[in-house]
Amino acid sequence: MSTKSWIIFVTLCSLTALNGIALVVNPPRPARAAAHGMSYQDLMHDADFTRAVRSIAEQCNVNVDLGKLECQGG
């Protein structure tokens, strides 16, 4: 293994280890909605929220590959 390859390998291993440590030290927090501090589960069971999302989704196209939402009329 060449010196350059070895340096790249050690760097990638180090970054992977640091990422693992960061996840242990600072685990991701559950997402909270901006309105009324509702959780994802709360929103999924809220009839008004699901109705609003459906009405918007009917007017939009989602390009998952680009992470882009294109809506008609605004």
CSV table of N, CA, C and O in Angstrom, one decimal:
chain,number,residue,atom,x,y,z
A,1,MET,N,0.8,-1.2,0.0
A,1,MET,CA,0.0,0.0,0.0
A,1,MET,C,0.9,1.2,0.0
A,1,MET,O,1.8,1.4,0.8
A,2,SER,N,0.6,2.2,-0.9
A,2,SER,CA,1.4,3.4,-1.0
A,2,SER,C,1.2,4.3,0.2
A,2,SER,O,0.2,4.2,0.9
A,3,THR,N,2.0,5.2,0.4
A,3,THR,CA,1.9,6.2,1.5
A,3,THR,C,0.6,7.0,1.4
A,3,THR,O,-0.1,7.2,2.3
A,4,LYS,N,0.4,7.4,0.1
A,4,LYS,CA,-0.8,8.3,-0.1
A,4,LYS,C,-2.1,7.5,0.2
A,4,LYS,O,-3.0,8.0,0.9
A,5,SER,N,-2.2,6.2,-0.2
A,5,SER,CA,-3.3,5.4,0.1
A,5,SER,C,-3.5,5.2,1.6
A,5,SER,O,-4.6,5.1,2.1
A,6,TRP,N,-2.3,5.0,2.3
A,6,TRP,CA,-2.4,4.8,3.7
A,6,TRP,C,-2.9,6.0,4.4
A,6,TRP,O,-3.7,5.9,5.3
A,7,ILE,N,-2.5,7.2,4.0
A,7,ILE,CA,-2.9,8.4,4.6
A,7,ILE,C,-4.5,8.6,4.4
A,7,ILE,O,-5.2,8.9,5.3
A,8,ILE,N,-4.9,8.3,3.2
A,8,ILE,CA,-6.4,8.4,2.9
A,8,ILE,C,-7.1,7.4,3.8
A,8,ILE,O,-8.2,7.7,4.4
A,9,PHE,N,-6.6,6.2,3.9
A,9,PHE,CA,-7.3,5.1,4.7
A,9,PHE,C,-7.4,5.6,6.2
A,9,PHE,O,-8.4,5.5,6.8
A,10,VAL,N,-6.3,6.0,6.7
A,10,VAL,CA,-6.2,6.5,8.1
A,10,VAL,C,-7.2,7.6,8.3
A,10,VAL,O,-7.9,7.7,9.4
A,11,THR,N,-7.2,8.6,7.4
A,11,THR,CA,-8.1,9.7,7.5
A,11,THR,C,-9.5,9.3,7.5
A,11,THR,O,-10.3,9.8,8.4
A,12,LEU,N,-9.9,8.4,6.6
A,12,LEU,CA,-11.3,8.0,6.6
A,12,LEU,C,-11.7,7.2,7.8
A,12,LEU,O,-12.8,7.4,8.4
A,13,CYS,N,-10.8,6.4,8.4
A,13,CYS,CA,-11.1,5.7,9.6
A,13,CYS,C,-11.2,6.7,10.8
A,13,CYS,O,-12.1,6.5,11.6
A,14,SER,N,-10.4,7.7,10.8
A,14,SER,CA,-10.5,8.7,11.9
A,14,SER,C,-11.8,9.4,11.8
A,14,SER,O,-12.4,9.7,12.8
A,15,LEU,N,-12.2,9.8,10.6
A,15,LEU,CA,-13.4,10.6,10.5
A,15,LEU,C,-14.6,9.7,10.8
A,15,LEU,O,-15.6,10.2,11.5
A,16,THR,N,-14.6,8.4,10.5
A,16,THR,CA,-15.6,7.5,10.9
A,16,THR,C,-15.7,7.4,12.4
A,16,THR,O,-16.8,7.4,13.0
A,17,ALA,N,-14.6,7.2,13.0
A,17,ALA,CA,-14.6,7.1,14.5
A,17,ALA,C,-15.1,8.4,15.1
A,17,ALA,O,-15.9,8.3,16.1
A,18,LEU,N,-14.7,9.6,14.6
A,18,LEU,CA,-15.2,10.8,15.2
A,18,LEU,C,-16.7,11.0,15.0
A,18,LEU,O,-17.4,11.5,15.9
A,19,ASN,N,-17.2,10.5,13.9
A,19,ASN,CA,-18.6,10.6,13.6
A,19,ASN,C,-19.4,9.7,14.7
A,19,ASN,O,-20.4,10.1,15.2
A,20,GLY,N,-18.8,8.5,14.9
A,20,GLY,CA,-19.4,7.6,15.9
A,20,GLY,C,-19.4,8.2,17.3
A,20,GLY,O,-20.4,8.1,18.0
A,21,ILE,N,-18.3,8.8,17.7
A,21,ILE,CA,-18.2,9.4,19.0
A,21,ILE,C,-19.2,10.6,19.1
A,21,ILE,O,-19.9,10.8,20.1
A,22,ALA,N,-19.3,11.4,18.0
A,22,ALA,CA,-20.3,12.5,18.0
A,22,ALA,C,-21.7,12.0,18.2
A,22,ALA,O,-22.5,12.7,18.9
A,23,LEU,N,-22.1,10.9,17.6
A,23,LEU,CA,-23.4,10.4,17.8
A,23,LEU,C,-23.7,9.9,19.2
A,23,LEU,O,-24.8,10.0,19.7
A,24,VAL,N,-22.7,9.4,19.8
A,24,VAL,CA,-22.8,8.9,21.2
A,24,VAL,C,-22.9,10.0,22.1
A,24,VAL,O,-23.8,10.1,23.0
A,25,VAL,N,-22.1,11.0,22.0
A,25,VAL,CA,-22.0,12.2,22.9
A,25,VAL,C,-23.2,13.1,22.7
A,25,VAL,O,-23.8,13.6,23.6
A,26,ASN,N,-23.6,13.3,21.4
A,26,ASN,CA,-24.7,14.2,21.1
A,26,ASN,C,-25.8,13.5,20.2
A,26,ASN,O,-25.8,13.7,19.0
A,27,PRO,N,-26.6,12.6,20.8
A,27,PRO,CA,-27.5,11.8,19.9
A,27,PRO,C,-28.6,12.8,19.3
A,27,PRO,O,-28.9,13.8,19.9
A,28,PRO,N,-29.1,12.4,18.2
A,28,PRO,CA,-30.1,13.2,17.6
A,28,PRO,C,-31.4,13.3,18.4
A,28,PRO,O,-31.8,12.3,19.0
A,29,ARG,N,-32.0,14.5,18.5
A,29,ARG,CA,-33.2,14.7,19.2
A,29,ARG,C,-34.4,14.4,18.4
A,29,ARG,O,-34.4,14.7,17.2
A,30,PRO,N,-35.5,14.0,19.0
A,30,PRO,CA,-36.7,13.8,18.2
A,30,PRO,C,-37.2,15.1,17.6
A,30,PRO,O,-37.1,16.2,18.2
A,31,ALA,N,-37.7,15.1,16.4
A,31,ALA,CA,-38.2,16.3,15.7
A,31,ALA,C,-39.5,16.8,16.4
A,31,ALA,O,-40.3,16.0,16.8
A,32,ARG,N,-39.6,18.1,16.5
A,32,ARG,CA,-40.8,18.7,17.1
A,32,ARG,C,-41.3,19.7,16.1
A,32,ARG,O,-40.5,20.4,15.4
A,33,ALA,N,-42.6,19.7,16.0
A,33,ALA,CA,-43.2,20.7,15.0
A,33,ALA,C,-43.1,22.1,15.6
A,33,ALA,O,-43.1,22.3,16.8
A,34,ALA,N,-43.1,23.1,14.7
A,34,ALA,CA,-43.0,24.5,15.1
A,34,ALA,C,-44.3,24.9,15.8
A,34,ALA,O,-44.3,25.8,16.7
A,35,ALA,N,-45.4,24.3,15.4
A,35,ALA,CA,-46.7,24.8,16.0
A,35,ALA,C,-47.1,23.9,17.2
A,35,ALA,O,-47.2,22.7,17.1
A,36,HIS,N,-47.2,24.5,18.3
A,36,HIS,CA,-47.7,23.8,19.5
A,36,HIS,C,-46.8,22.7,20.0
A,36,HIS,O,-47.2,21.9,20.8
A,37,GLY,N,-45.6,22.6,19.5
A,37,GLY,CA,-44.6,21.6,20.0
A,37,GLY,C,-45.1,20.2,19.8
A,37,GLY,O,-44.8,19.3,20.6
A,38,MET,N,-45.9,19.9,18.8
A,38,MET,CA,-46.4,18.6,18.5
A,38,MET,C,-45.3,17.7,17.9
A,38,MET,O,-44.5,18.1,17.2
A,39,SER,N,-45.3,16.4,18.3
A,39,SER,CA,-44.4,15.4,17.8
A,39,SER,C,-44.9,14.9,16.4
A,39,SER,O,-46.0,15.2,16.0
A,40,TYR,N,-44.0,14.2,15.7
A,40,TYR,CA,-44.4,13.6,14.5
A,40,TYR,C,-45.7,12.7,14.6
A,40,TYR,O,-46.6,12.8,13.8
A,41,GLN,N,-45.7,11.9,15.7
A,41,GLN,CA,-46.9,11.1,15.9
A,41,GLN,C,-48.1,11.9,16.1
A,41,GLN,O,-49.2,11.5,15.6
A,42,ASP,N,-48.0,13.0,16.9
A,42,ASP,CA,-49.2,13.9,17.1
A,42,ASP,C,-49.7,14.4,15.8
A,42,ASP,O,-50.9,14.5,15.6
A,43,LEU,N,-48.8,14.9,14.9
A,43,LEU,CA,-49.2,15.4,13.6
A,43,LEU,C,-49.9,14.4,12.8
A,43,LEU,O,-50.8,14.7,12.1
A,44,MET,N,-49.3,13.2,12.8
A,44,MET,CA,-49.9,12.1,11.9
A,44,MET,C,-51.3,11.8,12.4
A,44,MET,O,-52.2,11.3,11.6
A,45,HIS,N,-51.7,12.0,13.6
A,45,HIS,CA,-53.0,11.7,14.1
A,45,HIS,C,-53.9,13.0,14.2
A,45,HIS,O,-55.1,12.9,14.6
A,46,ASP,N,-53.4,14.1,13.8
A,46,ASP,CA,-54.2,15.3,13.8
A,46,ASP,C,-54.9,15.4,12.4
A,46,ASP,O,-54.3,15.6,11.4
A,47,ALA,N,-56.2,15.4,12.5
A,47,ALA,CA,-57.1,15.4,11.2
A,47,ALA,C,-56.9,16.6,10.4
A,47,ALA,O,-56.8,16.6,9.2
A,48,ASP,N,-56.8,17.8,11.1
A,48,ASP,CA,-56.6,19.0,10.3
A,48,ASP,C,-55.3,19.1,9.6
A,48,ASP,O,-55.2,19.5,8.5
A,49,PHE,N,-54.3,18.6,10.3
A,49,PHE,CA,-52.9,18.6,9.6
A,49,PHE,C,-52.9,17.7,8.4
A,49,PHE,O,-52.4,18.1,7.4
A,50,THR,N,-53.4,16.5,8.6
A,50,THR,CA,-53.3,15.5,7.5
A,50,THR,C,-54.2,16.0,6.3
A,50,THR,O,-53.8,15.8,5.2
A,51,ARG,N,-55.3,16.7,6.6
A,51,ARG,CA,-56.2,17.2,5.5
A,51,ARG,C,-55.4,18.3,4.8
A,51,ARG,O,-55.5,18.4,3.5
A,52,ALA,N,-54.7,19.2,5.5
A,52,ALA,CA,-54.0,20.3,4.9
A,52,ALA,C,-52.8,19.7,4.0
A,52,ALA,O,-52.6,20.2,2.9
A,53,VAL,N,-52.1,18.7,4.5
A,53,VAL,CA,-51.0,18.2,3.8
A,53,VAL,C,-51.6,17.5,2.5
A,53,VAL,O,-51.0,17.7,1.4
A,54,ARG,N,-52.7,16.8,2.6
A,54,ARG,CA,-53.2,16.2,1.4
A,54,ARG,C,-53.7,17.2,0.3
A,54,ARG,O,-53.4,17.0,-0.8
A,55,SER,N,-54.3,18.3,0.8
A,55,SER,CA,-54.7,19.3,-0.2
A,55,SER,C,-53.5,19.9,-0.9
A,55,SER,O,-53.6,20.2,-2.1
A,56,ILE,N,-52.4,20.1,-0.2
A,56,ILE,CA,-51.2,20.7,-0.8
A,56,ILE,C,-50.6,19.7,-1.7
A,56,ILE,O,-50.2,20.0,-2.8
A,57,ALA,N,-50.5,18.4,-1.3
A,57,ALA,CA,-49.9,17.4,-2.1
A,57,ALA,C,-50.6,17.1,-3.4
A,57,ALA,O,-49.9,16.8,-4.4
A,58,GLU,N,-51.9,17.3,-3.4
A,58,GLU,CA,-52.6,17.1,-4.7
A,58,GLU,C,-52.2,18.1,-5.7
A,58,GLU,O,-52.4,17.9,-6.9
A,59,GLN,N,-51.7,19.3,-5.3
A,59,GLN,CA,-51.4,20.4,-6.2
A,59,GLN,C,-49.9,20.4,-6.6
A,59,GLN,O,-49.4,21.2,-7.3
A,60,CYS,N,-49.1,19.4,-6.0
A,60,CYS,CA,-47.7,19.5,-6.2
A,60,CYS,C,-47.1,18.2,-6.7
A,60,CYS,O,-47.7,17.1,-6.6
A,61,ASN,N,-45.9,18.3,-7.4
A,61,ASN,CA,-45.2,17.2,-7.8
A,61,ASN,C,-43.9,17.2,-7.0
A,61,ASN,O,-43.2,18.2,-6.9
A,62,VAL,N,-43.4,16.0,-6.6
A,62,VAL,CA,-42.2,15.9,-5.8
A,62,VAL,C,-41.2,15.2,-6.7
A,62,VAL,O,-41.4,14.1,-7.2
A,63,ASN,N,-40.0,15.8,-6.8
A,63,ASN,CA,-38.9,15.2,-7.5
A,63,ASN,C,-37.9,14.7,-6.4
A,63,ASN,O,-37.2,15.5,-5.8
A,64,VAL,N,-38.0,13.4,-6.1
A,64,VAL,CA,-37.3,12.8,-4.9
A,64,VAL,C,-35.8,12.9,-5.2
A,64,VAL,O,-35.0,13.1,-4.3
A,65,ASP,N,-35.4,12.7,-6.4
A,65,ASP,CA,-34.0,12.7,-6.8
A,65,ASP,C,-33.3,14.0,-6.5
A,65,ASP,O,-32.2,14.1,-6.0
A,66,LEU,N,-34.0,15.1,-6.7
A,66,LEU,CA,-33.5,16.4,-6.5
A,66,LEU,C,-33.9,17.0,-5.1
A,66,LEU,O,-33.4,18.1,-4.7
A,67,GLY,N,-34.9,16.4,-4.5
A,67,GLY,CA,-35.4,16.9,-3.2
A,67,GLY,C,-36.1,18.2,-3.5
A,67,GLY,O,-36.0,19.2,-2.7
A,68,LYS,N,-36.9,18.2,-4.5
A,68,LYS,CA,-37.5,19.5,-4.9
A,68,LYS,C,-39.0,19.3,-5.0
A,68,LYS,O,-39.5,18.3,-5.5
A,69,LEU,N,-39.8,20.3,-4.6
A,69,LEU,CA,-41.2,20.3,-4.6
A,69,LEU,C,-41.7,21.3,-5.6
A,69,LEU,O,-41.3,22.5,-5.5
A,70,GLU,N,-42.5,20.9,-6.6
A,70,GLU,CA,-43.0,21.9,-7.6
A,70,GLU,C,-44.5,21.9,-7.5
A,70,GLU,O,-45.2,20.9,-7.7
A,71,CYS,N,-45.1,23.1,-7.2
A,71,CYS,CA,-46.5,23.2,-7.0
A,71,CYS,C,-47.1,24.1,-8.1
A,71,CYS,O,-46.4,25.1,-8.5
A,72,GLN,N,-48.3,23.9,-8.4
A,72,GLN,CA,-49.0,24.7,-9.4
A,72,GLN,C,-49.7,25.8,-8.7
A,72,GLN,O,-50.2,25.7,-7.6
A,73,GLY,N,-49.8,26.9,-9.4
A,73,GLY,CA,-50.5,28.1,-8.9
A,73,GLY,C,-49.9,28.8,-7.7
A,73,GLY,O,-50.6,29.3,-6.9
A,74,GLY,N,-48.6,28.8,-7.6
A,74,GLY,CA,-48.1,29.5,-6.5
A,74,GLY,C,-47.0,28.8,-5.9
A,74,GLY,O,-46.4,28.7,-5.0
